[in-house]
mmCIF file of C-alpha atoms in Angstrom:
data_model
loop_
_atom_site.group_PDB
_atom_site.id
_atom_site.type_symbol
_atom_site.label_atom_id
_atom_site.label_comp_id
_atom_site.label_asym_id
_atom_site.label_seq_id
_atom_site.Cartn_x
_atom_site.Cartn_y
_atom_site.Cartn_z
ATOM 1 C CA MET A 1 110.271 -60.121 63.567
ATOM 2 C CA THR A 2 112.761 -57.476 64.571
ATOM 3 C CA TRP A 3 115.229 -58.182 67.353
ATOM 4 C CA ALA A 4 117.755 -56.599 69.698
ATOM 5 C CA SER A 5 120.866 -57.952 71.418
ATOM 6 C CA LEU A 6 120.649 -58.863 75.092
ATOM 7 C CA ARG A 7 123.677 -58.969 77.408
ATOM 8 C CA HIS A 8 123.558 -60.433 80.913
ATOM 9 C CA ILE A 9 125.251 -58.724 83.868
ATOM 10 C CA THR A 10 124.989 -60.003 87.442
ATOM 11 C CA TRP A 11 125.838 -57.888 90.455
ATOM 12 C CA SER A 12 126.742 -58.674 94.049
ATOM 13 C CA LEU A 13 127.910 -56.773 97.117
ATOM 14 C CA ALA A 14 131.492 -57.675 98.053
ATOM 15 C CA PRO A 15 133.177 -56.475 101.279
ATOM 16 C CA ASP A 16 136.295 -54.367 100.877
ATOM 17 C CA LEU A 17 139.307 -54.027 103.219
ATOM 18 C CA LEU A 18 137.519 -51.406 105.303
ATOM 19 C CA GLY A 19 134.489 -53.589 105.895
ATOM 20 C CA ASP A 20 132.241 -51.651 103.550
ATOM 21 C CA HIS A 21 130.408 -53.334 100.692
ATOM 22 C CA GLN A 22 131.103 -52.448 97.093
ATOM 23 C CA LEU A 23 129.255 -53.458 93.951
ATOM 24 C CA ALA A 24 130.954 -56.170 91.936
ATOM 25 C CA PHE A 25 129.825 -57.119 88.430
ATOM 26 C CA SER A 26 130.127 -60.241 86.344
ATOM 27 C CA ARG A 27 129.322 -60.173 82.641
ATOM 28 C CA GLY A 28 127.995 -63.298 80.968
ATOM 29 C CA SER A 29 129.656 -64.590 77.827
ATOM 30 C CA GLY A 30 128.073 -63.817 74.489
ATOM 31 C CA ARG A 31 124.726 -62.277 73.672
ATOM 32 C CA SER A 32 121.175 -63.480 73.349
ATOM 33 C CA ARG A 33 118.684 -62.431 70.707
ATOM 34 C CA LEU A 34 115.679 -60.633 72.155
ATOM 35 C CA GLU A 35 112.722 -60.662 69.773
ATOM 36 C CA VAL A 36 110.971 -57.296 69.723
ATOM 37 C CA SER A 37 107.291 -56.809 68.961
ATOM 38 C CA LEU A 38 106.550 -53.255 67.815
ATOM 39 C CA ALA A 39 103.025 -53.640 69.183
ATOM 40 C CA HIS A 40 104.510 -54.460 72.593
ATOM 41 C CA LEU A 41 106.704 -51.336 72.527
ATOM 42 C CA VAL A 42 103.617 -49.240 71.824
ATOM 43 C CA ARG A 43 101.474 -50.971 74.435
ATOM 44 C CA VAL A 44 103.949 -50.742 77.305
ATOM 45 C CA ASN A 45 104.440 -47.030 76.791
ATOM 46 C CA ALA A 46 100.660 -46.559 76.650
ATOM 47 C CA LEU A 47 100.260 -48.442 79.945
ATOM 48 C CA ALA A 48 103.069 -46.595 81.726
ATOM 49 C CA THR A 49 101.104 -43.372 82.138
ATOM 50 C CA LEU A 50 99.341 -41.859 85.123
ATOM 51 C CA SER A 51 96.059 -41.619 83.202
ATOM 52 C CA PRO A 52 94.714 -43.458 80.119
ATOM 53 C CA THR A 53 95.883 -41.864 76.881
ATOM 54 C CA ARG A 54 93.724 -41.029 73.871
ATOM 55 C CA PHE A 55 94.337 -42.905 70.643
ATOM 56 C CA ASP A 56 95.290 -39.784 68.677
ATOM 57 C CA ASN A 57 97.943 -38.938 71.283
ATOM 58 C CA GLN A 58 99.323 -42.482 71.197
ATOM 59 C CA PHE A 59 99.266 -42.543 67.394
ATOM 60 C CA ALA A 60 101.343 -39.344 67.222
ATOM 61 C CA GLU A 61 103.815 -40.538 69.879
ATOM 62 C CA THR A 62 104.191 -43.898 68.155
ATOM 63 C CA ARG A 63 104.976 -42.237 64.834
ATOM 64 C CA ILE A 64 107.637 -40.049 66.443
ATOM 65 C CA MET A 65 109.274 -43.083 68.082
ATOM 66 C CA LEU A 66 109.203 -45.200 64.902
ATOM 67 C CA SER A 67 110.564 -42.314 62.810
ATOM 68 C CA PHE A 68 113.861 -42.491 64.682
ATOM 69 C CA LEU A 69 114.165 -46.278 64.385
ATOM 70 C CA ARG A 70 115.006 -48.680 61.599
ATOM 71 C CA THR A 71 112.381 -51.395 61.860
ATOM 72 C CA PRO A 72 113.004 -54.093 59.255
ATOM 73 C CA ALA A 73 110.312 -56.718 58.793
ATOM 74 C CA SER A 74 112.918 -59.264 59.845
ATOM 75 C CA GLY A 75 116.269 -58.085 61.172
ATOM 76 C CA GLN A 76 117.975 -56.053 63.863
ATOM 77 C CA LEU A 77 116.302 -52.976 65.287
ATOM 78 C CA SER A 78 118.546 -49.897 65.174
ATOM 79 C CA LEU A 79 118.560 -46.139 65.677
ATOM 80 C CA ARG A 80 118.694 -43.595 62.842
ATOM 81 C CA GLU A 81 121.628 -41.638 64.182
ATOM 82 C CA GLU A 82 121.555 -39.066 61.349
ATOM 83 C CA SER A 83 118.019 -38.132 62.447
ATOM 84 C CA VAL A 84 118.887 -38.210 66.136
ATOM 85 C CA ARG A 85 121.887 -35.919 65.716
ATOM 86 C CA GLY A 86 119.661 -33.272 64.124
ATOM 87 C CA SER A 87 117.000 -33.388 66.828
ATOM 88 C CA SER A 88 116.654 -31.564 70.122
ATOM 89 C CA HIS A 89 117.827 -33.236 73.308
ATOM 90 C CA HIS A 90 114.349 -33.756 74.771
ATOM 91 C CA ILE A 91 113.080 -35.453 71.590
ATOM 92 C CA ARG A 92 116.118 -37.757 71.573
ATOM 93 C CA GLN A 93 115.529 -38.601 75.229
ATOM 94 C CA PHE A 94 111.852 -39.281 74.567
ATOM 95 C CA VAL A 95 112.714 -41.789 71.845
ATOM 96 C CA VAL A 96 115.420 -43.700 73.719
ATOM 97 C CA GLU A 97 113.508 -43.731 77.023
ATOM 98 C CA CYS A 98 110.384 -45.080 75.272
ATOM 99 C CA LEU A 99 112.583 -47.685 73.638
ATOM 100 C CA GLY A 100 114.252 -48.560 76.939
ATOM 101 C CA LEU A 101 110.923 -48.961 78.727
ATOM 102 C CA GLY A 102 109.514 -51.217 76.013
ATOM 103 C CA LEU A 103 112.620 -53.393 75.820
ATOM 104 C CA HIS A 104 112.734 -53.738 79.607
ATOM 105 C CA SER A 105 109.202 -55.097 79.646
ATOM 106 C CA THR A 106 110.009 -57.315 76.657
ATOM 107 C CA ALA A 107 112.856 -58.933 78.604
ATOM 108 C CA VAL A 108 110.872 -59.267 81.816
ATOM 109 C CA GLY A 109 107.823 -60.571 79.974
ATOM 110 C CA GLU A 110 105.154 -59.354 82.399
ATOM 111 C CA PRO A 111 102.206 -57.526 80.807
ATOM 112 C CA ARG A 112 100.725 -56.125 84.029
ATOM 113 C CA VAL A 113 102.884 -53.045 84.320
ATOM 114 C CA LEU A 114 102.028 -50.260 86.702
ATOM 115 C CA PRO A 115 103.657 -46.846 87.079
ATOM 116 C CA ILE A 116 105.269 -46.564 90.488
ATOM 117 C CA GLY A 117 103.707 -43.194 91.289
ATOM 118 C CA PRO A 118 100.060 -43.905 92.182
ATOM 119 C CA ASP A 119 100.645 -46.351 95.048
ATOM 120 C CA ARG A 120 101.222 -44.816 98.477
ATOM 121 C CA ALA A 121 103.095 -47.861 99.794
ATOM 122 C CA TYR A 122 105.914 -47.152 97.339
ATOM 123 C CA ARG A 123 106.020 -43.372 97.656
ATOM 124 C CA ASN A 124 109.275 -42.615 99.402
ATOM 125 C CA ARG A 125 111.519 -39.661 98.868
ATOM 126 C CA GLY A 126 114.373 -40.150 96.454
ATOM 127 C CA VAL A 127 114.713 -42.322 93.385
ATOM 128 C CA ARG A 128 111.926 -44.809 92.670
ATOM 129 C CA PRO A 129 111.873 -47.549 90.004
ATOM 130 C CA ASP A 130 109.939 -46.953 86.800
ATOM 131 C CA LEU A 131 107.601 -49.936 86.966
ATOM 132 C CA LEU A 132 106.104 -52.550 89.238
ATOM 133 C CA PHE A 133 105.261 -56.047 88.072
ATOM 134 C CA GLY A 134 102.630 -57.504 90.347
ATOM 135 C CA TRP A 135 101.229 -60.903 91.218
ATOM 136 C CA PRO A 136 99.419 -61.834 94.439
ATOM 137 C CA GLY A 137 102.152 -62.753 96.914
ATOM 138 C CA ARG A 138 104.966 -61.883 94.518
ATOM 139 C CA ARG A 139 106.559 -58.657 93.515
ATOM 140 C CA LEU A 140 109.239 -57.258 91.244
ATOM 141 C CA ALA A 141 110.283 -53.704 90.448
ATOM 142 C CA GLY A 142 111.793 -52.648 87.161
ATOM 143 C CA GLU A 143 114.158 -49.815 86.329
ATOM 144 C CA ALA A 144 114.560 -49.035 82.616
ATOM 145 C CA LYS A 145 116.911 -46.545 80.985
ATOM 146 C CA GLY A 146 117.861 -45.789 77.397
ATOM 147 C CA ARG A 147 120.827 -43.994 75.871
ATOM 148 C CA ALA A 148 121.725 -43.043 72.302
ATOM 149 C CA ARG A 149 125.249 -44.447 72.033
ATOM 150 C CA ASN A 150 127.186 -47.611 71.268
ATOM 151 C CA PRO A 151 127.041 -50.239 74.037
ATOM 152 C CA PRO A 152 129.984 -49.885 76.458
ATOM 153 C CA SER A 153 132.462 -52.708 76.970
ATOM 154 C CA ARG A 154 132.294 -52.311 80.758
ATOM 155 C CA VAL A 155 129.836 -51.133 83.393
ATOM 156 C CA LEU A 156 129.855 -47.340 83.333
ATOM 157 C CA ALA A 157 129.479 -44.958 86.273
ATOM 158 C CA GLU A 158 125.893 -43.996 85.392
ATOM 159 C CA PRO A 159 124.300 -47.471 85.660
ATOM 160 C CA ARG A 160 126.501 -48.227 88.676
ATOM 161 C CA LEU A 161 125.204 -45.143 90.509
ATOM 162 C CA ARG A 162 121.640 -45.906 89.456
ATOM 163 C CA LEU A 163 121.949 -49.422 90.814
ATOM 164 C CA GLU A 164 123.230 -48.039 94.125
ATOM 165 C CA THR A 165 120.169 -45.789 94.457
ATOM 166 C CA MET A 166 117.913 -48.725 93.560
ATOM 167 C CA LEU A 167 119.527 -50.756 96.347
ATOM 168 C CA GLU A 168 118.729 -47.929 98.759
ATOM 169 C CA TRP A 169 115.105 -47.951 97.576
ATOM 170 C CA SER A 170 114.984 -51.749 97.868
ATOM 171 C CA ALA A 171 116.284 -51.616 101.450
ATOM 172 C CA ARG A 172 113.510 -49.172 102.424
ATOM 173 C CA HIS A 173 110.969 -51.742 101.196
ATOM 174 C CA ASP A 174 112.157 -54.932 102.917
ATOM 175 C CA ASP A 175 114.765 -55.772 100.250
ATOM 176 C CA HIS A 176 112.234 -55.498 97.438
ATOM 177 C CA PRO A 177 113.529 -57.520 94.431
ATOM 178 C CA PHE A 178 114.195 -55.606 91.209
ATOM 179 C CA VAL A 179 115.872 -55.870 87.839
ATOM 180 C CA MET A 180 117.433 -53.052 85.842
ATOM 181 C CA THR A 181 117.995 -52.640 82.124
ATOM 182 C CA TRP A 182 119.963 -50.134 80.071
ATOM 183 C CA ALA A 183 119.224 -49.985 76.351
ATOM 184 C CA TYR A 184 121.936 -48.578 74.084
ATOM 185 C CA ALA A 185 120.765 -47.489 70.632
ATOM 186 C CA SER A 186 122.982 -46.689 67.658
ATOM 187 C CA ASP A 187 123.269 -47.137 63.890
ATOM 188 C CA LEU A 188 124.758 -50.569 64.547
ATOM 189 C CA GLY A 189 121.738 -51.857 66.465
ATOM 190 C CA ILE A 190 120.090 -51.951 69.874
ATOM 191 C CA THR A 191 121.788 -53.642 72.822
ATOM 192 C CA VAL A 192 120.048 -54.210 76.153
ATOM 193 C CA ASP A 193 122.115 -54.788 79.300
ATOM 194 C CA LEU A 194 120.101 -56.750 81.859
ATOM 195 C CA TYR A 195 121.311 -56.316 85.462
ATOM 196 C CA ARG A 196 120.153 -58.926 87.931
ATOM 197 C CA PRO A 197 121.302 -60.044 91.404
ATOM 198 C CA ALA A 198 123.754 -62.927 91.610
ATOM 199 C CA ASP A 199 121.682 -64.533 94.405
ATOM 200 C CA GLY A 200 119.077 -65.659 91.891
ATOM 201 C CA SER A 201 116.016 -63.851 93.297
ATOM 202 C CA ALA A 202 115.485 -62.723 89.713
ATOM 203 C CA TRP A 203 117.149 -64.460 86.807
ATOM 204 C CA PHE A 204 117.046 -64.798 83.041
ATOM 205 C CA ASP A 205 115.569 -68.009 81.708
ATOM 206 C CA GLY A 206 117.385 -68.834 78.481
ATOM 207 C CA ASN A 207 114.736 -71.352 77.443
ATOM 208 C CA SER A 208 111.873 -68.885 77.454
ATOM 209 C CA GLY A 209 113.934 -65.747 76.808
ATOM 210 C CA LYS A 210 112.347 -63.992 79.805
ATOM 211 C CA VAL A 211 113.257 -62.967 83.332
ATOM 212 C CA ARG A 212 111.902 -65.265 86.025
ATOM 213 C CA THR A 213 111.465 -64.377 89.690
ATOM 214 C CA GLU A 214 111.270 -66.247 92.975
ATOM 215 C CA LEU A 215 109.393 -65.111 96.025
ATOM 216 C CA TYR A 216 111.754 -63.086 98.172
ATOM 217 C CA GLN A 217 113.150 -65.425 100.854
ATOM 218 C CA GLY A 218 113.242 -62.861 103.651
ATOM 219 C CA PRO A 219 110.366 -61.191 105.518
ATOM 220 C CA ALA A 220 107.012 -62.443 104.262
ATOM 221 C CA VAL A 221 105.646 -60.490 101.313
ATOM 222 C CA ASP A 222 102.741 -58.385 102.513
ATOM 223 C CA ASP A 223 99.774 -59.359 100.358
ATOM 224 C CA SER A 224 97.849 -56.379 101.705
ATOM 225 C CA ALA A 225 100.190 -54.213 99.609
ATOM 226 C CA VAL A 226 101.143 -56.527 96.743
ATOM 227 C CA GLY A 227 97.696 -58.033 96.093
ATOM 228 C CA PRO A 228 95.936 -54.702 95.467
ATOM 229 C CA LEU A 229 98.850 -53.609 93.278
ATOM 230 C CA ALA A 230 98.399 -56.660 91.073
ATOM 231 C CA GLU A 231 94.656 -56.054 90.913
ATOM 232 C CA GLU A 232 95.160 -52.372 90.130
ATOM 233 C CA ALA A 233 97.645 -53.221 87.384
ATOM 234 C CA ALA A 234 95.242 -55.717 85.795
ATOM 235 C CA THR A 235 92.402 -53.199 86.005
ATOM 236 C CA ARG A 236 94.589 -50.485 84.556
ATOM 237 C CA VAL A 237 95.459 -52.584 81.495
ATOM 238 C CA VAL A 238 91.750 -53.043 80.808
ATOM 239 C CA GLU A 239 91.029 -49.317 81.259
ATOM 240 C CA VAL A 240 93.871 -48.126 79.029
ATOM 241 C CA GLU A 241 93.050 -50.504 76.194
ATOM 242 C CA ARG A 242 89.320 -49.776 76.477
ATOM 243 C CA TYR A 243 89.916 -46.010 76.243
ATOM 244 C CA LEU A 244 92.301 -46.419 73.309
ATOM 245 C CA HIS A 245 89.617 -48.461 71.545
ATOM 246 C CA GLU A 246 86.857 -45.930 72.317
ATOM 247 C CA THR A 247 88.874 -42.968 71.046
ATOM 248 C CA ALA A 248 90.256 -44.668 67.905
ATOM 249 C CA PRO A 249 88.485 -43.973 64.593
ATOM 250 C CA PRO A 250 86.403 -46.874 63.233
ATOM 251 C CA THR A 251 87.575 -48.750 60.126
ATOM 252 C CA GLU A 252 86.103 -51.384 57.809
ATOM 253 C CA HIS A 253 89.130 -53.628 58.312
ATOM 254 C CA THR A 254 89.402 -56.811 60.359
ATOM 255 C CA LEU A 255 92.085 -59.053 61.835
ATOM 256 C CA LEU A 256 91.086 -62.713 62.069
ATOM 257 C CA GLY A 257 87.467 -61.617 61.880
ATOM 258 C CA HIS A 258 87.784 -58.971 64.626
ATOM 259 C CA ARG A 259 86.900 -55.417 63.613
ATOM 260 C CA LEU A 260 89.764 -52.942 63.972
ATOM 261 C CA ARG A 261 89.635 -49.321 65.041
ATOM 262 C CA GLY A 262 92.684 -47.223 64.173
ATOM 263 C CA ALA A 263 94.558 -45.184 61.596
ATOM 264 C CA GLN A 264 97.468 -45.385 59.162
ATOM 265 C CA ALA A 265 100.243 -43.002 58.115
ATOM 266 C CA PRO A 266 103.718 -42.980 56.537
ATOM 267 C CA LEU A 267 106.081 -44.882 58.824
ATOM 268 C CA ASP A 268 108.429 -41.978 59.468
ATOM 269 C CA LEU A 269 108.283 -38.208 59.456
ATOM 270 C CA PHE A 270 111.491 -37.740 57.467
ATOM 271 C CA GLY A 271 110.621 -39.594 54.270
ATOM 272 C CA LEU A 272 113.549 -41.991 54.731
ATOM 273 C CA ASP A 273 111.294 -45.057 54.660
ATOM 274 C CA SER A 274 108.621 -45.539 51.991
ATOM 275 C CA ARG A 275 106.571 -47.933 54.101
ATOM 276 C CA ARG A 276 103.297 -47.078 55.757
ATOM 277 C CA TYR A 277 102.092 -48.418 59.076
ATOM 278 C CA ALA A 278 98.771 -48.787 60.844
ATOM 279 C CA LEU A 279 98.151 -48.583 64.571
ATOM 280 C CA ALA A 280 94.918 -50.300 65.541
ATOM 281 C CA VAL A 281 93.005 -51.533 68.572
ATOM 282 C CA LEU A 282 90.997 -54.751 68.795
ATOM 283 C CA GLY A 283 87.616 -54.872 70.480
ATOM 284 C CA GLU A 284 88.829 -57.804 72.585
ATOM 285 C CA ASP A 285 91.922 -59.923 73.188
ATOM 286 C CA LEU A 286 92.770 -62.676 70.737
ATOM 287 C CA ASP A 287 92.565 -66.228 72.043
ATOM 288 C CA GLU A 288 95.427 -68.742 71.956
ATOM 289 C CA ASP A 289 94.364 -70.269 68.637
ATOM 290 C CA GLU A 290 94.176 -66.839 67.014
ATOM 291 C CA HIS A 291 97.636 -65.921 68.305
ATOM 292 C CA ALA A 292 98.903 -69.200 66.860
ATOM 293 C CA ALA A 293 97.296 -68.309 63.527
ATOM 294 C CA LEU A 294 99.310 -65.067 63.466
ATOM 295 C CA GLY A 295 102.519 -67.075 63.687
ATOM 296 C CA SER A 296 105.602 -65.008 62.936
ATOM 297 C CA SER A 297 103.949 -62.644 60.487
ATOM 298 C CA PRO A 298 106.479 -60.053 59.243
ATOM 299 C CA ALA A 299 103.719 -57.497 58.731
ATOM 300 C CA VAL A 300 101.458 -57.827 61.785
ATOM 301 C CA SER A 301 102.346 -57.746 65.492
ATOM 302 C CA VAL A 302 99.841 -57.914 68.338
ATOM 303 C CA SER A 303 100.238 -57.205 72.062
ATOM 304 C CA GLY A 304 97.070 -57.425 74.100
ATOM 305 C CA ARG A 305 94.537 -55.462 72.070
ATOM 306 C CA ILE A 306 97.178 -53.303 70.334
ATOM 307 C CA VAL A 307 97.985 -54.078 66.677
ATOM 308 C CA VAL A 308 100.822 -52.647 64.568
ATOM 309 C CA VAL A 309 100.854 -53.386 60.833
ATOM 310 C CA LEU A 310 103.777 -52.579 58.512
ATOM 311 C CA ALA A 311 103.212 -52.627 54.767
ATOM 312 C CA THR A 312 106.306 -54.484 53.578
ATOM 313 C CA ASP A 313 106.113 -53.121 50.019
ATOM 314 C CA GLY A 314 105.292 -49.524 50.891
ATOM 315 C CA GLY A 315 101.638 -50.060 50.087
ATOM 316 C CA ASP A 316 98.482 -49.999 52.168
ATOM 317 C CA PRO A 317 99.026 -51.683 55.570
ATOM 318 C CA TRP A 318 95.381 -52.787 55.699
ATOM 319 C CA THR A 319 95.999 -54.644 52.445
ATOM 320 C CA ALA A 320 98.988 -56.382 54.054
ATOM 321 C CA ILE A 321 96.587 -58.041 56.509
ATOM 322 C CA LYS A 322 94.504 -59.422 53.636
ATOM 323 C CA GLU A 323 97.558 -60.543 51.672
ATOM 324 C CA GLU A 324 98.698 -62.661 54.607
ATOM 325 C CA GLY A 325 95.254 -64.209 54.929
ATOM 326 C CA LEU A 326 94.659 -62.652 58.348
ATOM 327 C CA ALA A 327 91.606 -60.478 57.602
#
């Protein structure tokens, strides 16, 4: 499986000599390895839309994103800077923001993502976080950014200012807990900076490799707002994956006995990688035993009902499923 580097940065508000509070940062020592599922990157970006997307749209967007990335079967994910430098600004931003959103959700590890826009309770003027992660009685907001550059050695002005605006948003919503990530993509690899509060209301669990959250220990969380959000997020996941499945072309191929709908194409648009890939949708979620049977396949990754297959030898990706005994 491909991976990215994860750095841990905690923040706190420290009083200055004038009595005001300033952001103070503490960087953890070393880096962690964050395993990246290509299927998860695709799925999160499909879910983070205001309306369900058609398969052909998602297939085209996925190919654009993967064309700008080096995606070894096993190794570090990185950006193709020579391709990025020759592209327009809005295409570059599309790629790194998609990457940032997917890596944020990978670190947080919560599949029920919901765009912030549709819910009236969170519609306030000014900056809003990108995503909400919802459970009944619990809540967490996520802010995800991506930049095409080498990771900085210190906290730069841009994430500092973004964190300040997120604190303002949090204060308007009863100190709503949130985490923020900045993904930096370059030829050398992908590095994700995870910003979390020093008070521990959201923290990174090194054992599981995911962010964990505690119920906010202030005013009671209003289930009348959070509960419906969690339900809407769960419903939205079902709707998006169902529509992707309905609009995907049928195939004769299977994964662990489940029929796949989808399509295949060369992995990148520039001809720099001879591999082909397939993007497919399952008719239903795999169960725990079937996920265990997938193991750490270098060719096949699954997230929910989304399947991404890379042909490791440049051949037919559908054949790669059979060769690994997963058809």
